[in-house]
CSV table of C-alpha atoms and ligand atoms in Angstrom, one decimal:
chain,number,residue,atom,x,y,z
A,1,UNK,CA,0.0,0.0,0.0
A,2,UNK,CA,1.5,3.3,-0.9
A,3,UNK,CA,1.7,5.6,2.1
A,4,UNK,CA,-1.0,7.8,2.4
A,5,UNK,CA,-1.5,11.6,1.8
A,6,UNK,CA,0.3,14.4,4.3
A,7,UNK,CA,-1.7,17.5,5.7
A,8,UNK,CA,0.7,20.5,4.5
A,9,UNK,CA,1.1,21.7,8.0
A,10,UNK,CA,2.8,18.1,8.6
A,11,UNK,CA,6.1,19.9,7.5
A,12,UNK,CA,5.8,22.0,10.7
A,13,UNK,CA,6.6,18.8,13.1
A,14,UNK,CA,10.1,17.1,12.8
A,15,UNK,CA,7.9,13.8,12.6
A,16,UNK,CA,9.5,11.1,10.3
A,17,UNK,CA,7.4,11.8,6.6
A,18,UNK,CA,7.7,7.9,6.6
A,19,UNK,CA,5.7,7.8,9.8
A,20,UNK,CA,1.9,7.9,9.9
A,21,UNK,CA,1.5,9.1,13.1
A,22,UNK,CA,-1.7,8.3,14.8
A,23,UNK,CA,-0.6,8.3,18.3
A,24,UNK,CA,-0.5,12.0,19.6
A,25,UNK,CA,-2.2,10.4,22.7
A,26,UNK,CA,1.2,9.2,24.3
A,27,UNK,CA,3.6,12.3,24.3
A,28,UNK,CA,2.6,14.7,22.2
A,29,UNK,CA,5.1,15.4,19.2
A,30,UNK,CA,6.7,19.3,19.0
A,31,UNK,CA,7.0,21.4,16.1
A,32,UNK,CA,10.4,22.6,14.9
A,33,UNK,CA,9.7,26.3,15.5
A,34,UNK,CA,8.8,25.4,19.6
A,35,UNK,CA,11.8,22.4,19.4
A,36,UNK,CA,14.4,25.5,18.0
A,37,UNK,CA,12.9,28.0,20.8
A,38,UNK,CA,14.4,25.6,23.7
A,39,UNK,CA,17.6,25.0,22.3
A,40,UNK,CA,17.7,28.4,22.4
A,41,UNK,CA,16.8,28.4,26.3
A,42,UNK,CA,19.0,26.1,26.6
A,43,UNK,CA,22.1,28.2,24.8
A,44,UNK,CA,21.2,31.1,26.7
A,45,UNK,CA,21.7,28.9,30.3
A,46,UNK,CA,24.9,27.6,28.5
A,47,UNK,CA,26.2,30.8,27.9
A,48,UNK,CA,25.9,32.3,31.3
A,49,UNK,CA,25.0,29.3,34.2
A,50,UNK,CA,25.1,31.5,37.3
A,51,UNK,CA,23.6,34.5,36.1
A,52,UNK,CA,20.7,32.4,34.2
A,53,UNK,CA,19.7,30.3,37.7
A,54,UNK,CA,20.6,33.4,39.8
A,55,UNK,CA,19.5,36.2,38.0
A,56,UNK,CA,16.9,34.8,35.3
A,57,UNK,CA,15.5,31.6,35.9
A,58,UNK,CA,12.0,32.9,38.3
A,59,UNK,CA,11.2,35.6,36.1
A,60,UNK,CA,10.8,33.3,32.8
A,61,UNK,CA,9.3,31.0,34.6
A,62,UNK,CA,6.9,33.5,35.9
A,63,UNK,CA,6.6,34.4,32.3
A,64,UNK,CA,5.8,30.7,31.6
A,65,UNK,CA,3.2,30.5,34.4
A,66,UNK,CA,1.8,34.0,33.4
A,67,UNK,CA,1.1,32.2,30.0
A,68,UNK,CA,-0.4,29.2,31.3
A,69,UNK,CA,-2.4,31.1,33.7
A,70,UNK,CA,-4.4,33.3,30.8
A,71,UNK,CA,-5.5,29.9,28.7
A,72,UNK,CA,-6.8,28.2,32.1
A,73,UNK,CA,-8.7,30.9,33.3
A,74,UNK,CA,-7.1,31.1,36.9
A,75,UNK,CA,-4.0,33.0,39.0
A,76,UNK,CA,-0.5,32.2,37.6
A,77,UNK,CA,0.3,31.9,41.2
A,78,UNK,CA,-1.3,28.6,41.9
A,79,UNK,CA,0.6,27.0,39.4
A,80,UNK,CA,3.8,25.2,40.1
A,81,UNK,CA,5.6,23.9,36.5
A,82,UNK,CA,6.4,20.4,36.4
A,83,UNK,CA,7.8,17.7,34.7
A,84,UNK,CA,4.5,15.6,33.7
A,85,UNK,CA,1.3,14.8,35.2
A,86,UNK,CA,2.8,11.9,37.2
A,87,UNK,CA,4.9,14.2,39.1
A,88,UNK,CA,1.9,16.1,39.8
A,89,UNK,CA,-0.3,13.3,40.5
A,90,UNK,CA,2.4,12.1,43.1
A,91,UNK,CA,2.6,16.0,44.4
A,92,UNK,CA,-0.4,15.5,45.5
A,93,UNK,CA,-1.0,12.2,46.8
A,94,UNK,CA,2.1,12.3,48.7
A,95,UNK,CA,1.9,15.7,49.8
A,96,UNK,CA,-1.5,14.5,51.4
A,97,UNK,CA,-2.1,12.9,54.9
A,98,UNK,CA,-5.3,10.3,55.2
A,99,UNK,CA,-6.5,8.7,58.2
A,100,UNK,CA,-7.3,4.8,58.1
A,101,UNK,CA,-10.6,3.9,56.6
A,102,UNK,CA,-10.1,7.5,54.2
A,103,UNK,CA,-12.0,6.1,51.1
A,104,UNK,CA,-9.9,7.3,47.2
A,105,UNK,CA,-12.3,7.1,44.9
A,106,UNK,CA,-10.9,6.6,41.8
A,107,UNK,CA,-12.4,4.9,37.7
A,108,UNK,CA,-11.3,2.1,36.6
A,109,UNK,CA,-10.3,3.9,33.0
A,110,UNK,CA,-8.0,5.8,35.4
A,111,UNK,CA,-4.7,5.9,33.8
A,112,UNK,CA,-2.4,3.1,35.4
A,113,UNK,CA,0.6,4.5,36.4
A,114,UNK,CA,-1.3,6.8,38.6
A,115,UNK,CA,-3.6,4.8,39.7
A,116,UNK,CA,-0.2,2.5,41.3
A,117,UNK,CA,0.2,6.3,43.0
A,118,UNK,CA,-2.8,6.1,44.6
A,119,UNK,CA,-2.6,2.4,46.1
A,120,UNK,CA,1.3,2.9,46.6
A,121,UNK,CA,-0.3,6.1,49.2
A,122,UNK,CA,-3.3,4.4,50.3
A,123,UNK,CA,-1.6,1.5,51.5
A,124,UNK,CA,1.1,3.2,53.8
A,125,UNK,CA,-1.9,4.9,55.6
A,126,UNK,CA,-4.4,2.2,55.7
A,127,UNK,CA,-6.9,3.9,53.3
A,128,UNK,CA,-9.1,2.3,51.0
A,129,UNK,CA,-9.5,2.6,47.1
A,130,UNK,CA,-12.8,2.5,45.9
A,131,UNK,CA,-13.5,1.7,42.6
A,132,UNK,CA,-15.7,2.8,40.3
A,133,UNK,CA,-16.5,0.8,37.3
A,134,UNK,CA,-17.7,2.8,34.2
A,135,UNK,CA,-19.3,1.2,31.0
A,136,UNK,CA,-17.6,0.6,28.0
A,137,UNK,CA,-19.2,1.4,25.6
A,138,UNK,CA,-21.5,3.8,26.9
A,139,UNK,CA,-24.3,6.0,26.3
A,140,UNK,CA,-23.3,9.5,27.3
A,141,UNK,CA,-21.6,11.3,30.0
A,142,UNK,CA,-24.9,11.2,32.8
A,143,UNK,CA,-24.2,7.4,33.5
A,144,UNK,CA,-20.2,8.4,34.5
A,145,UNK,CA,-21.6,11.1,36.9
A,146,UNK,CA,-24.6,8.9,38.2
A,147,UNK,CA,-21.5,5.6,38.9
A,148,UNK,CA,-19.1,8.3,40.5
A,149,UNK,CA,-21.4,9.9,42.5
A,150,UNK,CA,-22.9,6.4,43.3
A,151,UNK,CA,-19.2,5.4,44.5
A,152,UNK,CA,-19.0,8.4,47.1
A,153,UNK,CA,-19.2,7.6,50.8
A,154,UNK,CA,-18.8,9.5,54.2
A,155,UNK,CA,-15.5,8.1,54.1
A,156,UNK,CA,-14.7,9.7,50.8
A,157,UNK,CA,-11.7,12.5,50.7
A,158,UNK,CA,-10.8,12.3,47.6
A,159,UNK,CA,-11.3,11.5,43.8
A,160,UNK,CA,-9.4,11.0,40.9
A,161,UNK,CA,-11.2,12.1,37.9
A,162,UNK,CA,-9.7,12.5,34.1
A,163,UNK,CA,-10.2,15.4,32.0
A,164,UNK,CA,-9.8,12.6,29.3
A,165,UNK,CA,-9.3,9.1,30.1
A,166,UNK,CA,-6.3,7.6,28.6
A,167,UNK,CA,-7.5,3.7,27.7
A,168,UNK,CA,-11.0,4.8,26.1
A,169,UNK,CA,-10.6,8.3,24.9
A,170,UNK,CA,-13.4,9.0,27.1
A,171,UNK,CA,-14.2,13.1,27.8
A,172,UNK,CA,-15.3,13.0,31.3
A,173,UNK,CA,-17.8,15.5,32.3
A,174,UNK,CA,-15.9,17.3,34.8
A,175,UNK,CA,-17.1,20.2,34.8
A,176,UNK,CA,-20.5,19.1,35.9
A,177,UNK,CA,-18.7,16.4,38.6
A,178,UNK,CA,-15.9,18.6,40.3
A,179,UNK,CA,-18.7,20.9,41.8
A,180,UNK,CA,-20.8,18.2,42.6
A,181,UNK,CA,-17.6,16.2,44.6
A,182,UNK,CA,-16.5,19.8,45.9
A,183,UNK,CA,-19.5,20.2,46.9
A,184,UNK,CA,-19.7,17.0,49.3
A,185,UNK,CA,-16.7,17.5,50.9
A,186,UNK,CA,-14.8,15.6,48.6
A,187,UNK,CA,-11.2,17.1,47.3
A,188,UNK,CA,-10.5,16.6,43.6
A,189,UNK,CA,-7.5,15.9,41.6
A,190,UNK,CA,-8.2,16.3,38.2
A,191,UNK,CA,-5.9,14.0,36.2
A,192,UNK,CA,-6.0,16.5,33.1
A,193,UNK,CA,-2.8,15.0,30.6
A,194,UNK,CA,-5.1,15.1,27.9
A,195,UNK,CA,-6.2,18.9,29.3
A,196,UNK,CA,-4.6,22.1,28.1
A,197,UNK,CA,-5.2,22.8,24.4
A,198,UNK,CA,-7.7,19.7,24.2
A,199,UNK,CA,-10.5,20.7,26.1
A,200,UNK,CA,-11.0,24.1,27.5
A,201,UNK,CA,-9.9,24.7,31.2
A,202,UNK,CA,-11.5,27.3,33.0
A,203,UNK,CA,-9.5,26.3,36.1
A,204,UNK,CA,-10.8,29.3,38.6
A,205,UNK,CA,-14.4,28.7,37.9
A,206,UNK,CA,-14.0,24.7,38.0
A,207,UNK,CA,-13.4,25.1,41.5
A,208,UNK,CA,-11.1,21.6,41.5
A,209,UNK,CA,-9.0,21.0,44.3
A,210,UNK,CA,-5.9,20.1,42.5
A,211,UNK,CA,-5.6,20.1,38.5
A,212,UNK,CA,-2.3,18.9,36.5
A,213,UNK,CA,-1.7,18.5,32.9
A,214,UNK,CA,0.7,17.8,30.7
A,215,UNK,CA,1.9,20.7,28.2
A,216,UNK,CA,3.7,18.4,25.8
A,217,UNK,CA,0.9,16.3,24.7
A,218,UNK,CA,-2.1,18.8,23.1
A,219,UNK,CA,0.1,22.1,23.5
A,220,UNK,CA,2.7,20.5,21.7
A,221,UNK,CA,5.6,22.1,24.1
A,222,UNK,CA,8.7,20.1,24.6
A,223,UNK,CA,8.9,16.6,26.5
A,224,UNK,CA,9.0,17.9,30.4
A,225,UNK,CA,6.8,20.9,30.9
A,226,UNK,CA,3.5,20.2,32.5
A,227,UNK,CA,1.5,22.1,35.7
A,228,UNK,CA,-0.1,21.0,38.9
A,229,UNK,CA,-2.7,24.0,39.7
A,230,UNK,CA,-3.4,23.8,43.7
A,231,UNK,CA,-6.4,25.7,45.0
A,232,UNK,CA,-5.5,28.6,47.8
A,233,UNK,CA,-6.7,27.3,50.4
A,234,UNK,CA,-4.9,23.5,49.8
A,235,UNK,CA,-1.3,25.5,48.8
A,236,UNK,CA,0.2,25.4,52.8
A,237,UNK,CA,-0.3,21.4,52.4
A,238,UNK,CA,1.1,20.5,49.1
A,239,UNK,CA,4.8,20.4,48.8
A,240,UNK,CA,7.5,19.4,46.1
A,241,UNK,CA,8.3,15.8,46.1
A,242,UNK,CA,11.8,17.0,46.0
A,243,UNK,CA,12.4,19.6,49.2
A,244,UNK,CA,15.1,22.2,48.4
A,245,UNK,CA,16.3,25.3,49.3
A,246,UNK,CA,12.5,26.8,48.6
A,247,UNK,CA,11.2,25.6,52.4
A,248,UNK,CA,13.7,28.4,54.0
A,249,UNK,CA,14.1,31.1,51.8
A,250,UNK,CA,12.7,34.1,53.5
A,251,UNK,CA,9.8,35.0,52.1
A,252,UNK,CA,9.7,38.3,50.4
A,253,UNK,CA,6.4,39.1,48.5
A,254,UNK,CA,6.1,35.8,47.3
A,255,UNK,CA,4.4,32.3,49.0
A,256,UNK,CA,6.1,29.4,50.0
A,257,UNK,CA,4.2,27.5,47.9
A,258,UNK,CA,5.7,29.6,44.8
A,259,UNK,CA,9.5,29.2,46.5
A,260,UNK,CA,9.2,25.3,47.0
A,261,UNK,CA,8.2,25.2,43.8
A,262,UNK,CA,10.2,27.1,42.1
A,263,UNK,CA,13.7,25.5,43.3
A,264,UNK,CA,13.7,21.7,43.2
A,265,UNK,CA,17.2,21.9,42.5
A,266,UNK,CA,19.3,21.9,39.1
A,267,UNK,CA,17.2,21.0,36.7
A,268,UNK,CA,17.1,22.1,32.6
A,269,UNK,CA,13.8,24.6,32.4
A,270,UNK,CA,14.4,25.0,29.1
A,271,UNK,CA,10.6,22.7,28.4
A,272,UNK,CA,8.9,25.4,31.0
A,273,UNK,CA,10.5,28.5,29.2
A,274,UNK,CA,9.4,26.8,26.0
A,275,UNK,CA,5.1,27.0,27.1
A,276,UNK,CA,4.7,30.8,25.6
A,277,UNK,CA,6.3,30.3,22.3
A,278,UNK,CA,3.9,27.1,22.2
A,279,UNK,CA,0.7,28.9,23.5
A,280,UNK,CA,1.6,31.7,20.8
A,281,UNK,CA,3.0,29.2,17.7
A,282,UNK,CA,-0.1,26.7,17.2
A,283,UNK,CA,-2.8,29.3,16.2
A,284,UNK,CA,-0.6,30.9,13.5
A,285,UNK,CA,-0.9,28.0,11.8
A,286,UNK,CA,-4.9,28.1,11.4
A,287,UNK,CA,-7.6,30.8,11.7
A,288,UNK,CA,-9.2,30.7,14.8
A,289,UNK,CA,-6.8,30.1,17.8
A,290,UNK,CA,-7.0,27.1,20.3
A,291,UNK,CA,-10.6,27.3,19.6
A,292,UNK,CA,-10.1,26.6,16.2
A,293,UNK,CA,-7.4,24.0,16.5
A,294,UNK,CA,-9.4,21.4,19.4
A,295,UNK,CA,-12.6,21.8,17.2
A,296,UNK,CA,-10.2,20.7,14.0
A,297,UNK,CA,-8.8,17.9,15.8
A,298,UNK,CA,-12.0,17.0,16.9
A,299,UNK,CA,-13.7,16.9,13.6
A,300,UNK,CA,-10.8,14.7,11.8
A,301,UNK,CA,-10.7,12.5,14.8
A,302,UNK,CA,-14.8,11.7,14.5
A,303,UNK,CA,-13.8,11.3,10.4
A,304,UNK,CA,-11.0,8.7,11.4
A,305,UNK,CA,-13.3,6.9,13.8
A,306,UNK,CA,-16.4,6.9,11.5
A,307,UNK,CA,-13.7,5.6,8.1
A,308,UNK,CA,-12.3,2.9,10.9
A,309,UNK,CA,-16.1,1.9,11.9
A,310,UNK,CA,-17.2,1.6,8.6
A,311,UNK,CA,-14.3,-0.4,7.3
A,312,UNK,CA,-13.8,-2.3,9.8
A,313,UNK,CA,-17.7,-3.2,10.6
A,314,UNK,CA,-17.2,-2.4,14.3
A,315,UNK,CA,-19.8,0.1,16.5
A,316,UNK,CA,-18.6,3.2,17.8
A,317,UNK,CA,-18.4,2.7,21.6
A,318,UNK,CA,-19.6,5.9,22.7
A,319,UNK,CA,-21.3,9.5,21.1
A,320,UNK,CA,-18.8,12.0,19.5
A,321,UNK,CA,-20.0,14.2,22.5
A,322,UNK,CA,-18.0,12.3,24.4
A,323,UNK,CA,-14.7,12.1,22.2
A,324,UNK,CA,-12.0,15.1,21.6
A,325,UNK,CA,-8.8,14.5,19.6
A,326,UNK,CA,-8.3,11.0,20.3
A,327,UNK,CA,-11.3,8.1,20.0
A,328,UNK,CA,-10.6,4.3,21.0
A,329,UNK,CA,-12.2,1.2,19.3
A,330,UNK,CA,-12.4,-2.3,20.5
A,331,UNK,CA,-10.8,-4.7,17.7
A,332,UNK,CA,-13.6,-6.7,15.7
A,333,UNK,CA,-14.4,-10.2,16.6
A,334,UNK,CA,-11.4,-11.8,14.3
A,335,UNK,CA,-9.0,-9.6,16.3
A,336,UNK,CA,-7.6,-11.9,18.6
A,337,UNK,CA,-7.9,-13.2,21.9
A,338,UNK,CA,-5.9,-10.5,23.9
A,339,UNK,CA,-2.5,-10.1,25.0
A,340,UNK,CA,-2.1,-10.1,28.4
A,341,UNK,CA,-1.1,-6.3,29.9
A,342,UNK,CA,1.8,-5.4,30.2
A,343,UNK,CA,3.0,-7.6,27.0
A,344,UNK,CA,3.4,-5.8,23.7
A,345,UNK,CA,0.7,-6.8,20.7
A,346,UNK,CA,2.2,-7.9,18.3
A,347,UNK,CA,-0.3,-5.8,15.9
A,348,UNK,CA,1.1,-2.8,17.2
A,349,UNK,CA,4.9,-4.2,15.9
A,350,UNK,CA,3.0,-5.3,12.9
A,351,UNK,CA,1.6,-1.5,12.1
A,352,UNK,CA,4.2,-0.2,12.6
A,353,UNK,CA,7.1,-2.3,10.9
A,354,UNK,CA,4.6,-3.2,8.0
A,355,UNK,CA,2.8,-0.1,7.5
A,356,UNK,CA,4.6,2.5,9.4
A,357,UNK,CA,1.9,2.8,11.4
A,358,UNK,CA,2.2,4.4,15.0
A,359,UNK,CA,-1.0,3.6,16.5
A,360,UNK,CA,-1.1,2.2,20.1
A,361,UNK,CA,-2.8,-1.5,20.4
A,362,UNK,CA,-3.1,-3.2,23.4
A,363,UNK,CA,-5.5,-5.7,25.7
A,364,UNK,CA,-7.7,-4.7,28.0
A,365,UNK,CA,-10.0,-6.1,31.2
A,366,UNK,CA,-12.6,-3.5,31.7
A,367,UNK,CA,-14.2,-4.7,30.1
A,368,UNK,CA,-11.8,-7.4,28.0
A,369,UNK,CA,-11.1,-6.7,24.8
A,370,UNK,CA,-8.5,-5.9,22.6
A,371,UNK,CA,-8.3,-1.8,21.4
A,372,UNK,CA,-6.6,0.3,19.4
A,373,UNK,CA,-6.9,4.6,20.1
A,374,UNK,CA,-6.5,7.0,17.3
A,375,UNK,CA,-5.4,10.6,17.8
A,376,UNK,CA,-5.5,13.7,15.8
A,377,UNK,CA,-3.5,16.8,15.8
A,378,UNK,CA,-3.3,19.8,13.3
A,379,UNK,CA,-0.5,17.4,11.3
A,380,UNK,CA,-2.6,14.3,10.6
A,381,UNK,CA,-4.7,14.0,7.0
A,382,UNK,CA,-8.0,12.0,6.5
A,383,UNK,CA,-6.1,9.5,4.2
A,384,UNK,CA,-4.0,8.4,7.0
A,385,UNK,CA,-7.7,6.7,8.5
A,386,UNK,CA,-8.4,5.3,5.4
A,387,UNK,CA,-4.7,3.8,5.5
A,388,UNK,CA,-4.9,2.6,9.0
A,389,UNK,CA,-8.3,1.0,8.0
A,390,UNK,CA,-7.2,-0.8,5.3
A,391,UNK,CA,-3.8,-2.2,7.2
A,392,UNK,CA,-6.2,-3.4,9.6
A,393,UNK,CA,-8.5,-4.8,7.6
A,394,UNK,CA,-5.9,-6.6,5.6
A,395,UNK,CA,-3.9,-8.0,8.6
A,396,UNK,CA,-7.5,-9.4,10.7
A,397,UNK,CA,-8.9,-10.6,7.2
A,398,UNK,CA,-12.1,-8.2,7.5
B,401,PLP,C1,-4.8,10.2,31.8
B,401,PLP,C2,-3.3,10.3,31.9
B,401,PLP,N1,-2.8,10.6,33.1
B,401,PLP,C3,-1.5,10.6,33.3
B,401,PLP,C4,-0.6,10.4,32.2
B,401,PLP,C5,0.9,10.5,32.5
B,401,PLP,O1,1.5,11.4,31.7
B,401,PLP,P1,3.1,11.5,31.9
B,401,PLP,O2,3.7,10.2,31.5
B,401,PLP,O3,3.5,12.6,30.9
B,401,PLP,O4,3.3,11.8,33.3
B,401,PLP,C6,-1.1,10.1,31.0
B,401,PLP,C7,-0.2,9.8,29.8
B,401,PLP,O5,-0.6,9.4,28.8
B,401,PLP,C8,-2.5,10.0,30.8
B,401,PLP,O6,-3.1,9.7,29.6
């Protein structure tokens, strides 16, 4: 099969022109202009060390957090940069203190690796995980708030809920269940990775305890920048998971929240100082701004899933309500018995060493099945749907 059609902003990214790249989902892939505007952080640091961590470093990331801060709606001073929405998962968690019998409620399309955070914490203080078990497929987003809400408890302290969940594409309606958690007592982290420049965040109005999201997936900044957002009133509570110099430097008209932060020790900022030139570089490439470039990727994404469905002879699991820029699908009956987690497929080698296909494939309990998730971003063309469809359909004899 010849490889299929490029959009023309494709030759914006550094991705392989051999690659038909379908899995945004994972980590995101930078365009040259934002990937040149960190090496150029970095030269700066190179050129002057002391005088760029002495001198330099707060104010751009101040500047960095002033960015973030006017797409999310909320003060850049309840933002702490960090490295990736694990680190600000395990800010949190670890930063918290539960007494035994606390209940965590948490989905079970929660994404793993935090999810091992959350047992890893409730275990050392004798809390209990409770969790909730949302359909798949489903109907629309009323049966995920009826389950949560159904899963709450007097013993319940906190939640875990996804802006977008990571095995079933899945756009949780969070902003009708932070209020409604808030609002019985129950602190929430919002586990947004799939957040910023996916879905709208409106972070002060949300109301969430505790937000973090990862800027180099949908923002498209470099590998390594990402923010945990911590409500005022939780800020004396939540510290780095790496205590430095921050916990005793005097105060000045700052927080110590903001100093803690701030300085976890030597570390290359270069991904943080990137976030502007990333907020600012997307939307000159389409009319419209971030507006214009979720509802673009949302569009191609309902195309790709609707070619793949159609192809393929397989039902779309859920209503493109609930979708954004990336939609999963459950293999069709001839797609194999599953590979247990944790295993590679071997489809996923086959895609990708036949086809040069980058699409993620993998086995699933909940419920079992074996799924493949799509993703769109402003680089990806309608042929390459048709192409994935077609590879599939030829390797499962459909
Ligand atoms: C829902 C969700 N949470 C957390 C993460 C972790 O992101 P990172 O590996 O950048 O920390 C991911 C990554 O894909 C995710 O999809």
């Amino acid at each position: 099969m010849a490889l299929p059609q490029r959009s023309p902003l494709a030759k914006h990214w550094m991705l392989d022109s051999n690659c038909v790249f379908l899995n945004h989902g994972s980590f995101g892939a930078t365009p040259t202009a934002v990937r040149e505007e960190q090496r150029n952080w970095q030269d700066l640091l190179e050129a002057e060390p002391v005088r760029f961590y002495e001198d330099l470093a707060m104010g751009f990331m101040q500047d960095a957090r002033k960015s973030l801060a006017s797409m999310l709606h909320c003060d850049a001073e309840d933002l702490a940069l960090v490295e990736n929405a694990t680190t600000g998962v395990n800010t949190v968690l670890r930063s918290l203190e539960f007494n035994e019998g606390d209940e965590i409620l948490v989905p079970d399309h929660a994404y793993q690796a935090c999810r091992n955070a959350i047992d890893y914490v409730a275990s050392r203080w004798g809390a209990k995980v409770v969790t909730v078990n949302i359909p798949f497929p489903i109907d629309g987003p009323q049966v995920v708030i009826d389950t949560i809400i159904a899963g709450v408890s007097e013993r319940t302290v906190l939640a875990m809920i996804d802006t977008v969940t990571s095995p079933t594409g899945l756009r949780m309606p969070f902003e009708e269940l932070v209020p409604l958690l808030e609002g019985r007592g129950v602190s929430v982290l919002l586990d947004a990775a799939h957040g910023i420049g996916m879905v709208p965040l409106y972070l002060d109005n949300l109301g969430a305890s505790y937000t973090t999201s990862n800027c180099h997936k949908w923002l498209c900044a470099p590998k390594g920048s990402a923010f945990l957002h911590v409500r005022k009133d939780h800020q004396l509570k939540i510290h780095p998971l790496t205590i430095s110099h921050g916990m005793t430097f005097p105060l000045g008209d700052t927080t110590r929240f903001r100093h803690e932060f701030d300085w976890t020790g030597t570390r290359d900022i270069s991904a943080f100082c990137s976030i502007p030139a990333a907020i600012e570089y997307l939307p000159t490439l389409v009319e419209g701004g971030w507006s214009a470039i979720m509802q673009h990727n949302h569009d191609l994404v309902v195309k790709g899933r609707k070619i793949l469905c159609d192809r393929l002879g397989i039902e779309a699991p859920c209503p493109e309500s609930m979708i954004t820029c990336i939609a999963t699908l459950r293999l069709p009956a001839g797609g194999g018995a599953g590979i247990p987690l944790h295993e590679p497929d071997p489809l996923h080698q086959v895609l990708q060493e036949k086809y040069n296909i980058q699409v993620p494939v993998w086995s699933w309990e909940s419920p079992k099945g074996r799924y493949f998730r799509i993703s769109a971003q402003l680089y990806n063309h309608v042929d390459e749907y048709h192409y994935l469809a077609e590879a599939l359909a030829a390797e499962l004899g459909c």
